[in-house]
Short mmCIF file of C-alpha atoms in Angstrom, two decimals:
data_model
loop_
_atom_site.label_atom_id
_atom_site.label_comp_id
_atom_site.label_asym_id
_atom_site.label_seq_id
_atom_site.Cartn_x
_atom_site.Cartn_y
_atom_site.Cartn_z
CA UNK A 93 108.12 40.44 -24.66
CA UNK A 94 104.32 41.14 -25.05
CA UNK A 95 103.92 44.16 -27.65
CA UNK A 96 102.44 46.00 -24.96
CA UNK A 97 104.85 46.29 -22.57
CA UNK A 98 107.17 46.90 -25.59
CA UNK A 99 105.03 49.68 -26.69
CA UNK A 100 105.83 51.41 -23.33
CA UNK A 101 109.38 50.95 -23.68
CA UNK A 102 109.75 52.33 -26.45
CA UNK A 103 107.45 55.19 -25.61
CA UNK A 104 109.57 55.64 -22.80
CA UNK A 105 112.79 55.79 -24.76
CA UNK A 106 111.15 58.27 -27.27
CA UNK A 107 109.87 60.32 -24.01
CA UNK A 108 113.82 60.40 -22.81
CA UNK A 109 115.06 61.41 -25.87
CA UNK A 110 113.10 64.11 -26.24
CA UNK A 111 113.76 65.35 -22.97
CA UNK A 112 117.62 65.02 -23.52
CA UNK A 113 117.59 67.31 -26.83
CA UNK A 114 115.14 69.35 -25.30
CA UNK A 115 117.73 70.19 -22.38
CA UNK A 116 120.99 70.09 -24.65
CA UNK A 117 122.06 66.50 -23.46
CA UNK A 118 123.91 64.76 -25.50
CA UNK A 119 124.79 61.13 -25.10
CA UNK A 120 128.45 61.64 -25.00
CA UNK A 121 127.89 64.68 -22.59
CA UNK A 122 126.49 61.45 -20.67
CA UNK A 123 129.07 59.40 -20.94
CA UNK A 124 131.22 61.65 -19.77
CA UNK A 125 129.46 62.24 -16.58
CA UNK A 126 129.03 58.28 -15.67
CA UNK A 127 132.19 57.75 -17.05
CA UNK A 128 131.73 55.25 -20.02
CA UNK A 129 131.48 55.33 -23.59
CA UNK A 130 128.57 56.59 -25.64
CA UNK A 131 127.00 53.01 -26.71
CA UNK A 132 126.58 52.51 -23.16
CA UNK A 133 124.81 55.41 -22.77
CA UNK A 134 122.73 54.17 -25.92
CA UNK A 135 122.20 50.95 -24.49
CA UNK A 136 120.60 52.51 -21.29
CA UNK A 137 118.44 54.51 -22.76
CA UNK A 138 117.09 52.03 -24.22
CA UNK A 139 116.51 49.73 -21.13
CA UNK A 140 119.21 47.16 -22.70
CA UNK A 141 121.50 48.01 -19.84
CA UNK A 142 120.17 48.85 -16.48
CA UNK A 143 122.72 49.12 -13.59
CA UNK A 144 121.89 50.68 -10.30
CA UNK A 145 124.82 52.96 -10.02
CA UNK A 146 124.51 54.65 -13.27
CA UNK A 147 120.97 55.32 -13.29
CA UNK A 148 120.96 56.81 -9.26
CA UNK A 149 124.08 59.04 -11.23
CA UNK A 150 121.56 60.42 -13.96
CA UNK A 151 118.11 60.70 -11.49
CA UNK A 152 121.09 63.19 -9.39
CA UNK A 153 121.97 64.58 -12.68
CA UNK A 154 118.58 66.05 -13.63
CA UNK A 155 116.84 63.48 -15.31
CA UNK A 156 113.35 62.49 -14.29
CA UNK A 157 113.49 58.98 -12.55
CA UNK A 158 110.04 58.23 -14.48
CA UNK A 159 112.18 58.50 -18.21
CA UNK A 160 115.23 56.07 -17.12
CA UNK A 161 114.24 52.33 -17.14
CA UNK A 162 114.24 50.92 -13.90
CA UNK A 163 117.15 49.65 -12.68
CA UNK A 164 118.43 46.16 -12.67
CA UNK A 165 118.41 44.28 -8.74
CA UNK A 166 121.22 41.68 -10.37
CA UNK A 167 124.69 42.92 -9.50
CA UNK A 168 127.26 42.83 -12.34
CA UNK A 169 128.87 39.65 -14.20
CA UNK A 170 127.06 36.07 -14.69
CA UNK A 171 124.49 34.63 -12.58
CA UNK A 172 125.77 32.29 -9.92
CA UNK A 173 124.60 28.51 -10.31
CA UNK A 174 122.83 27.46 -6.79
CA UNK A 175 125.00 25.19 -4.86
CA UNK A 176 122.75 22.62 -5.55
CA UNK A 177 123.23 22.53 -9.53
CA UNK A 178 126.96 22.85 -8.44
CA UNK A 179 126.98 18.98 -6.43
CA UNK A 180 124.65 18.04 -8.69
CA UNK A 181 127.88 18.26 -11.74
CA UNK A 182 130.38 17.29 -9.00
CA UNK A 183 128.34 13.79 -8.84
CA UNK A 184 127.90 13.35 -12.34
CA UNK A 185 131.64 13.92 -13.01
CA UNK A 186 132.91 11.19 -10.01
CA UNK A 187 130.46 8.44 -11.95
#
């Protein structure tokens, strides 16, 4: 990650933060509302985890959409291979 962009992130997180105290949030009144543990909550804030769901749940909770990272477009679990790279091991297991 460039230091730049990793400047903003952590801006960001500090930004959040800040807000949170500010308005009496605490990260396991958070939890509580998505419905997870705290070091989830942690890891959102900052921008480790970023799934759809949960951060729609705190933009309808209060929280300014510009503070939350922006949310991942990968749905949940590992990657799929293409179907290509899958033939592709098929072959090389039938040689």
């Amino acid at each position: 990650m460039n230091p730049k962009k990793a400047r903003v992130m952590e801006n960001r997180c500090q930004l959040l933060r800040a807000w949170l105290a500010y308005n009496g949030i605490s990260n396991k009144e958070l939890a509580i509302h998505l419905g997870t543990h705290t070091s989830f909550v942690t890891r959102l804030i900052k921008g480790e985890r970023r799934p759809k769901d949960k951060i729609q749940r705190l933009i309808e909770y209060g929280i300014p959409k510009a503070l939350l990272p922006a949310p991942s477009e990968r749905g949940p679990g590992r990657p799929r291979k293409p179907p290509s790279a899958q033939l592709s091991q098929e072959d090389a297991l039938k040689s």
